[in-house]
Tab-separated table of C-alpha atoms and ligand atoms in Angstrom:
chain	number	residue	atom	x	y	z
A	1	MET	CA	75.841	56.700	17.352
A	2	LYS	CA	77.391	53.247	17.667
A	3	ASN	CA	78.070	51.836	21.119
A	4	SER	CA	81.525	50.754	20.052
A	5	CYS	CA	82.969	54.254	20.378
A	6	TRP	CA	82.014	54.559	24.042
A	7	THR	CA	84.471	53.746	26.774
A	8	MET	CA	81.951	51.509	28.458
A	9	GLU	CA	80.969	48.690	26.153
A	10	LYS	CA	77.495	48.522	27.522
A	11	ILE	CA	75.684	51.150	29.436
A	12	GLU	CA	72.160	51.337	30.732
A	13	LYS	CA	70.046	53.938	28.954
A	14	ILE	CA	68.839	55.426	32.235
A	15	ILE	CA	71.267	55.685	35.139
A	16	LYS	CA	70.584	57.014	38.590
A	17	ILE	CA	73.192	59.370	39.995
A	18	ASN	CA	73.281	60.691	43.553
A	19	ARG	CA	72.783	64.433	43.306
A	20	ARG	CA	74.565	65.219	46.550
A	21	LYS	CA	77.545	62.968	45.884
A	22	PRO	CA	77.644	62.142	42.172
A	23	GLU	CA	79.411	58.817	41.528
A	24	LYS	CA	82.578	59.620	39.570
A	25	GLU	CA	82.562	56.581	37.246
A	26	LYS	CA	78.998	57.230	36.166
A	27	ILE	CA	79.652	60.918	35.491
A	28	GLU	CA	82.797	60.018	33.549
A	29	ALA	CA	80.851	57.573	31.356
A	30	ALA	CA	78.248	60.265	30.609
A	31	ALA	CA	80.980	62.803	29.820
A	32	GLN	CA	82.604	60.368	27.403
A	33	ILE	CA	79.312	60.069	25.523
A	34	ILE	CA	79.093	63.874	25.159
A	35	LYS	CA	82.749	64.121	24.105
A	36	LYS	CA	82.266	61.501	21.435
A	37	GLY	CA	79.272	63.240	19.894
A	38	GLY	CA	76.447	61.587	21.825
A	39	ILE	CA	73.393	63.059	23.492
A	40	VAL	CA	72.745	62.966	27.238
A	41	VAL	CA	69.699	64.098	29.201
A	42	PHE	CA	70.885	65.502	32.537
A	43	PRO	CA	69.390	67.248	35.572
A	44	THR	CA	69.805	70.917	36.430
A	45	GLU	CA	68.169	72.867	39.242
A	46	THR	CA	65.668	74.468	36.812
A	47	VAL	CA	64.508	71.645	34.497
A	48	TYR	CA	66.255	68.697	32.817
A	49	GLY	CA	68.418	69.540	29.807
A	50	ILE	CA	69.029	67.513	26.651
A	51	GLY	CA	72.684	68.084	25.921
A	52	ALA	CA	75.353	67.734	23.261
A	53	SER	CA	78.890	69.104	23.103
A	54	ALA	CA	78.608	72.853	22.435
A	55	PHE	CA	81.311	72.514	19.764
A	56	ASN	CA	79.892	69.550	17.857
A	57	GLU	CA	77.546	70.804	15.111
A	58	ARG	CA	76.564	67.324	14.022
A	59	ALA	CA	75.534	66.298	17.516
A	60	ILE	CA	73.606	69.544	18.010
A	61	LYS	CA	71.731	69.024	14.734
A	62	ARG	CA	70.780	65.514	15.859
A	63	LEU	CA	69.609	66.931	19.184
A	64	TYR	CA	67.340	69.445	17.408
A	65	LYS	CA	65.893	66.658	15.309
A	66	ILE	CA	65.155	64.552	18.393
A	67	LYS	CA	63.401	67.450	20.115
A	68	GLY	CA	61.640	68.626	16.967
A	69	ARG	CA	63.076	72.045	17.850
A	70	PRO	CA	63.013	74.710	15.119
A	71	LEU	CA	66.564	75.437	13.949
A	72	ASP	CA	66.126	79.163	14.535
A	73	ASN	CA	65.601	78.690	18.278
A	74	PRO	CA	69.055	78.830	19.895
A	75	SER	CA	70.178	76.754	22.887
A	76	ILE	CA	71.704	77.728	26.186
A	77	ILE	CA	75.384	76.841	26.582
A	78	HIS	CA	76.038	75.330	30.015
A	79	ILE	CA	79.425	75.888	31.632
A	80	ALA	CA	81.010	74.590	34.839
A	81	ARG	CA	83.281	77.503	35.804
A	82	LYS	CA	82.333	81.170	35.920
A	83	LYS	CA	85.382	82.244	33.950
A	84	ASP	CA	84.479	80.012	30.999
A	85	ILE	CA	82.047	82.683	29.782
A	86	TYR	CA	85.100	84.715	28.725
A	87	ASP	CA	86.352	81.815	26.683
A	88	ILE	CA	83.198	81.366	24.602
A	89	ALA	CA	81.962	84.967	24.477
A	90	ASP	CA	83.453	88.264	23.332
A	91	ILE	CA	83.017	90.603	26.252
A	92	SER	CA	83.676	94.344	26.299
A	93	LYS	CA	85.071	96.093	29.363
A	94	LYS	CA	81.715	97.739	30.037
A	95	ASP	CA	79.789	94.465	29.830
A	96	LYS	CA	82.379	92.742	31.993
A	97	GLU	CA	81.479	94.981	34.927
A	98	ILE	CA	77.807	94.020	34.654
A	99	ILE	CA	78.573	90.349	34.138
A	100	GLU	CA	80.891	90.234	37.152
A	101	LYS	CA	78.172	91.648	39.407
A	102	LEU	CA	75.535	89.221	38.162
A	103	VAL	CA	77.745	86.171	38.131
A	104	LYS	CA	79.047	86.866	41.628
A	105	LYS	CA	75.514	86.998	42.974
A	106	PHE	CA	73.617	84.454	40.870
A	107	TRP	CA	76.026	81.787	39.543
A	108	PRO	CA	75.861	78.913	39.803
A	109	GLY	CA	72.120	79.422	39.430
A	110	PRO	CA	69.043	79.975	37.274
A	111	LEU	CA	70.267	83.043	35.361
A	112	THR	CA	71.209	82.826	31.671
A	113	LEU	CA	73.209	85.690	30.176
A	114	VAL	CA	72.967	86.627	26.497
A	115	VAL	CA	76.346	87.946	25.340
A	116	LYS	CA	78.317	88.374	22.113
A	117	ASN	CA	79.334	85.023	20.660
A	118	LYS	CA	82.961	84.133	20.020
A	119	LYS	CA	83.322	80.398	19.610
A	120	ILE	CA	79.998	78.585	19.612
A	121	PRO	CA	78.978	77.146	16.227
A	122	ALA	CA	75.876	78.394	14.420
A	123	ALA	CA	73.950	75.143	14.982
A	124	ALA	CA	73.662	76.024	18.692
A	125	THR	CA	73.139	79.783	18.332
A	126	ALA	CA	70.787	79.712	15.330
A	127	GLY	CA	73.437	81.760	13.550
A	128	LEU	CA	72.909	84.797	15.807
A	129	ASP	CA	75.899	86.913	16.793
A	130	THR	CA	74.986	86.316	20.434
A	131	VAL	CA	75.097	83.297	22.706
A	132	ALA	CA	73.156	82.418	25.868
A	133	VAL	CA	75.370	81.125	28.723
A	134	ARG	CA	74.559	79.669	32.133
A	135	MET	CA	76.318	77.881	34.995
A	136	PRO	CA	73.750	75.541	36.576
A	137	ALA	CA	73.539	74.947	40.340
A	138	ASN	CA	73.409	71.158	40.258
A	139	LYS	CA	76.341	68.953	41.222
A	140	ILE	CA	75.633	66.332	38.576
A	141	ALA	CA	75.442	68.957	35.818
A	142	LEU	CA	78.610	70.703	37.011
A	143	GLU	CA	80.643	67.490	37.341
A	144	LEU	CA	79.465	66.374	33.918
A	145	ILE	CA	80.331	69.685	32.213
A	146	LYS	CA	83.717	69.832	33.966
A	147	ARG	CA	84.623	66.558	32.308
A	148	SER	CA	82.926	67.015	28.916
A	149	GLY	CA	83.437	70.724	28.289
A	150	PRO	CA	80.591	73.197	27.596
A	151	ILE	CA	77.255	71.588	26.752
A	152	ALA	CA	74.551	73.050	24.485
A	153	ALA	CA	71.313	72.031	26.142
A	154	PRO	CA	67.748	73.072	25.525
A	155	SER	CA	65.100	71.874	27.958
A	156	ALA	CA	64.453	68.124	27.851
A	157	ASN	CA	61.078	67.791	26.182
A	158	ILE	CA	59.602	67.333	22.758
A	159	SER	CA	59.242	70.853	21.352
A	160	GLY	CA	55.959	72.495	22.334
A	161	LYS	CA	55.448	70.296	25.394
A	162	PRO	CA	56.182	71.197	29.012
A	163	SER	CA	59.841	70.831	30.028
A	164	GLY	CA	60.814	67.650	31.880
A	165	THR	CA	61.296	68.061	35.629
A	166	SER	CA	61.476	64.400	36.673
A	167	ILE	CA	62.406	61.050	35.178
A	168	GLU	CA	58.731	60.154	34.577
A	169	MET	CA	58.494	63.073	32.151
A	170	LEU	CA	61.499	61.968	30.108
A	171	LYS	CA	60.264	58.583	28.963
A	172	GLU	CA	59.566	59.633	25.397
A	173	LEU	CA	63.203	60.667	24.954
A	174	ALA	CA	64.648	57.357	26.153
A	175	GLU	CA	64.492	55.692	22.741
A	176	LYS	CA	66.122	58.620	21.008
A	177	VAL	CA	69.042	59.747	23.150
A	178	ASP	CA	72.203	57.919	24.226
A	179	LEU	CA	71.777	58.315	27.978
A	180	ILE	CA	69.397	59.740	30.562
A	181	ILE	CA	70.717	60.660	34.001
A	182	ASN	CA	68.106	60.383	36.719
A	183	GLY	CA	69.036	62.967	39.330
A	184	GLY	CA	65.666	63.284	41.049
A	185	GLU	CA	63.073	66.025	40.775
A	186	SER	CA	64.150	69.472	39.586
A	187	LYS	CA	64.303	71.886	42.524
A	188	ILE	CA	62.922	74.962	40.757
A	189	GLY	CA	60.752	73.412	38.043
A	190	LEU	CA	60.731	76.365	35.592
A	191	GLU	CA	63.434	77.307	33.102
A	192	SER	CA	66.093	79.935	33.863
A	193	THR	CA	65.698	83.701	33.599
A	194	VAL	CA	67.212	84.809	30.268
A	195	PHE	CA	68.830	88.257	30.551
A	196	ASP	CA	70.242	90.236	27.631
A	197	ILE	CA	73.397	92.067	28.685
A	198	ARG	CA	73.264	94.541	25.760
A	199	THR	CA	69.730	95.832	26.319
A	200	LYS	CA	69.507	94.918	30.025
A	201	LYS	CA	66.109	93.372	29.393
A	202	ILE	CA	64.690	90.084	30.603
A	203	LEU	CA	63.962	87.972	27.531
A	204	ARG	CA	62.386	85.139	29.525
A	205	PRO	CA	61.259	85.369	33.166
A	206	GLY	CA	62.534	82.691	35.556
A	207	LYS	CA	63.380	82.168	39.213
A	208	ILE	CA	65.706	85.199	39.286
A	209	SER	CA	63.185	88.042	39.279
A	210	PRO	CA	63.302	91.554	37.772
A	211	GLU	CA	63.308	92.856	41.350
A	212	GLN	CA	66.466	90.871	42.206
A	213	LEU	CA	68.251	91.981	39.028
A	214	SER	CA	67.279	95.613	39.601
A	215	LYS	CA	68.717	95.482	43.103
A	216	ILE	CA	72.095	94.164	41.977
A	217	LEU	CA	72.397	96.419	38.912
A	218	LYS	CA	71.016	99.453	40.772
A	219	GLU	CA	68.648	100.289	37.910
A	220	LYS	CA	65.137	99.194	36.978
A	221	VAL	CA	65.234	95.950	35.021
A	222	THR	CA	62.088	94.980	33.128
A	223	LYS	CA	60.850	92.229	30.865
A	224	ILE	CA	61.016	92.742	27.125
A	225	LYS	CA	57.575	93.964	26.075
A	226	LYS	CA	55.903	92.322	23.140
A	227	ILE	CA	56.645	89.448	20.865
A	228	LEU	CA	58.221	91.198	17.924
A	229	LYS	CA	58.193	89.794	14.415
A	230	LYS	CA	61.876	89.154	14.796
A	231	PRO	CA	62.079	88.694	18.542
A	232	ARG	CA	65.314	89.255	20.407
A	233	SER	CA	64.833	85.859	22.026
A	234	PRO	CA	63.759	83.592	19.164
A	235	GLY	CA	62.106	81.139	21.566
A	236	MET	CA	59.488	83.774	22.367
A	237	LYS	CA	57.612	83.349	19.128
A	238	TYR	CA	56.937	79.657	19.665
A	239	LYS	CA	53.995	78.301	21.610
A	240	HIS	CA	55.521	76.565	24.574
A	241	TYR	CA	54.598	74.484	27.529
A	242	SER	CA	51.227	73.555	26.136
A	243	PRO	CA	49.467	70.566	27.579
A	244	ASP	CA	46.885	68.880	25.345
A	245	ALA	CA	44.067	70.068	27.617
A	246	LYS	CA	42.805	73.623	27.374
A	247	VAL	CA	44.390	75.784	30.082
A	248	ILE	CA	42.252	78.415	31.829
A	249	VAL	CA	43.857	80.827	34.283
A	250	LEU	CA	41.497	82.236	36.920
A	251	PHE	CA	41.799	85.184	39.244
A	252	GLY	CA	39.189	85.563	41.946
A	253	SER	CA	37.983	84.787	45.456
A	254	LYS	CA	37.663	81.255	46.823
A	255	ASN	CA	33.930	81.446	46.412
A	256	LYS	CA	34.062	82.551	42.792
A	257	ILE	CA	36.613	79.931	41.834
A	258	GLU	CA	34.364	77.263	43.385
A	259	LYS	CA	31.380	78.510	41.414
A	260	PHE	CA	33.378	78.539	38.168
A	261	ILE	CA	34.534	74.953	38.680
A	262	GLU	CA	30.999	73.808	39.519
A	263	LYS	CA	29.811	75.325	36.259
A	264	MET	CA	32.468	73.382	34.350
A	265	ILE	CA	31.441	70.168	36.131
A	266	ASN	CA	27.875	70.725	34.964
A	267	LYS	CA	29.158	70.986	31.431
A	268	LYS	CA	30.518	67.446	31.926
A	269	PHE	CA	34.120	68.456	31.492
A	270	ARG	CA	36.879	66.380	33.015
A	271	ILE	CA	38.834	68.940	35.011
A	272	GLY	CA	42.303	69.258	36.484
A	273	ALA	CA	42.957	72.206	38.764
A	274	ILE	CA	46.030	73.738	40.405
A	275	LEU	CA	45.075	76.065	43.219
A	276	LEU	CA	46.528	78.010	46.128
A	277	LYS	CA	43.157	78.665	47.769
A	278	LYS	CA	41.758	75.676	49.635
A	279	ILE	CA	38.375	75.280	47.985
A	280	LYS	CA	36.149	72.384	48.944
A	281	ILE	CA	34.743	70.626	45.907
A	282	LYS	CA	34.548	66.858	45.804
A	283	ASP	CA	33.463	65.434	42.472
A	284	GLU	CA	34.946	62.592	40.494
A	285	LYS	CA	35.188	64.840	37.460
A	286	VAL	CA	37.640	67.158	39.225
A	287	ASN	CA	41.187	66.468	40.313
A	288	ILE	CA	42.564	69.320	42.390
A	289	LYS	CA	46.228	69.778	43.255
A	290	PHE	CA	46.834	72.327	45.973
A	291	VAL	CA	50.130	74.182	46.062
A	292	LYS	CA	51.550	75.742	49.229
A	293	ASN	CA	53.193	78.855	47.816
A	294	LEU	CA	54.670	80.257	44.595
A	295	ASP	CA	57.874	78.175	44.758
A	296	ASP	CA	55.806	75.026	45.212
A	297	TYR	CA	53.612	76.157	42.292
A	298	ALA	CA	56.650	76.613	40.012
A	299	LYS	CA	58.192	73.306	41.074
A	300	ASN	CA	55.107	71.261	40.291
A	301	LEU	CA	53.463	73.122	37.421
A	302	PHE	CA	54.861	71.121	34.490
A	303	LYS	CA	54.473	67.843	36.384
A	304	PHE	CA	50.793	68.540	37.026
A	305	PHE	CA	50.243	69.607	33.398
A	306	ARG	CA	51.668	66.281	32.374
A	307	LYS	CA	49.575	64.298	34.898
A	308	PHE	CA	46.359	65.988	33.802
A	309	ASP	CA	47.130	65.172	30.172
A	310	GLU	CA	47.707	61.532	31.112
A	311	MET	CA	44.323	61.588	32.865
A	312	LYS	CA	42.822	62.964	29.626
A	313	CYS	CA	41.453	66.101	31.254
A	314	ASP	CA	39.538	68.448	28.951
A	315	VAL	CA	40.509	71.574	30.845
A	316	ILE	CA	43.171	72.561	33.329
A	317	ILE	CA	42.190	75.404	35.634
A	318	CYS	CA	45.090	77.287	37.225
A	319	GLU	CA	44.826	79.989	39.821
A	320	GLY	CA	46.509	83.150	38.538
A	321	VAL	CA	49.228	84.767	40.665
A	322	LYS	CA	50.672	88.251	41.215
A	323	GLU	CA	53.503	89.177	38.875
A	324	LYS	CA	56.101	89.534	41.595
A	325	GLY	CA	59.218	87.428	42.275
A	326	ILE	CA	58.812	84.008	40.674
A	327	GLY	CA	55.178	85.033	39.947
A	328	HIS	CA	56.512	86.699	36.772
A	329	ALA	CA	57.800	83.339	35.523
A	330	ILE	CA	54.648	81.434	36.480
A	331	MET	CA	52.404	83.936	34.682
A	332	ASP	CA	54.743	83.908	31.662
A	333	ARG	CA	54.334	80.140	31.337
A	334	PHE	CA	50.555	80.487	31.730
A	335	LYS	CA	50.387	83.070	28.978
A	336	LYS	CA	52.224	80.663	26.695
A	337	ALA	CA	50.116	77.644	27.640
A	338	SER	CA	46.689	79.117	27.946
A	339	GLU	CA	44.045	80.520	25.706
A	340	LYS	CA	42.192	82.338	28.451
A	341	LEU	CA	43.031	84.496	31.448
A	342	ILE	CA	39.781	85.142	33.330
A	343	LYS	CA	39.232	87.664	36.115
A	344	LEU	CA	36.111	86.518	37.998
A	345	LYS	CA	34.066	89.523	39.048
B	401	AMP	P1	65.317	76.342	26.495
B	401	AMP	O1	66.594	75.815	25.970
B	401	AMP	O2	64.167	75.527	26.095
B	401	AMP	O3	65.399	76.632	27.953
B	401	AMP	O4	65.167	77.742	25.779
B	401	AMP	C1	66.243	78.616	25.722
B	401	AMP	C2	65.747	80.019	25.597
B	401	AMP	O5	66.863	80.897	25.504
B	401	AMP	C3	64.903	80.225	24.365
B	401	AMP	O6	63.802	81.062	24.666
B	401	AMP	C4	65.875	80.913	23.429
B	401	AMP	O7	65.233	81.719	22.476
B	401	AMP	C5	66.714	81.726	24.390
B	401	AMP	N1	68.038	82.009	23.795
B	401	AMP	C6	69.028	81.145	23.569
B	401	AMP	N2	70.069	81.757	22.959
B	401	AMP	C7	69.710	83.046	22.791
B	401	AMP	C8	70.328	84.188	22.217
B	401	AMP	N3	71.528	84.129	21.677
B	401	AMP	N4	69.663	85.348	22.215
B	401	AMP	C9	68.431	85.432	22.769
B	401	AMP	N5	67.777	84.392	23.321
B	401	AMP	C10	68.407	83.211	23.337
B	402	MG	MG1	62.349	74.714	26.193
């Protein structure tokens, strides 16, 4: 895209915006870029998104090219007002009741709803008859979308790599997009929960847990079981979130985890580890990041993956967690990133 069609003649590629009080002129400039067919990386509370106007097929195709995203993996459409879901989706009376309950409780927030598509072009939905919609809980994102209209935005990363959760992780996109908004570190750090209204199944676990959804809908909500040949959520068949290093997920006592790491040190591996248990190993071949709790784990997971890759680690050892609350989402990302889940006996 040529600069000449922007309202601002010259604009920095990366701009910092205050996430509590977004500066109006900066948001307006970003919105103009989206409206005119450009691509903007922007913060949300889950991870950063790489966005184009949800109605501009050309811009969306360019976005897919930049990300290296397969065309059959649809994007989430981000909206700024709850009622906008009725504008872009075809919603039956029965579904409306469910949507109203969920939206009242969880929007703005990390819950994406898959509903019947009405208006979104095939480039963003991979030609499916459904569309995934979310209202993010981030002032910058909301102000931007209010001005630009709905934005189709997959996670901001090169396809197959962990999603960007801070400006340091977005460097490789800077050359390719029209603008990056630096809005600080993502609060949640993992992508949204994707929930299919028709089947009432979770297609992708996220911060909003099956337990929370079950409570609101007054029925047991579960994750979709296996990766089908033609999965309901096309993103499920792709290997995601993979660092270059080999990821090993360990379950076991403090003592056993220590012993396992010592064994890896003896094999001369360069090791990165993310642990909840406070083990005491000091060796220059190991870099351990301790996390305080599951939310802290989720928030920092992709950042640590990235750091360990930069340090050229051979393996990344992660402590496995219980599949409860956000633990479902953490384990889901592990299963996609790792070759091995080991229970130490
Ligand atoms: P990302 O944009 O990287 O957060 O990924 C979006 C996720 O939402 C992917 O796993 C997609 O497959 C899923 N998704 C988007 N649209 C749909 C849809 N219409 N039906 C099912 N899953 C969808
Ligand atoms: Mg993604």
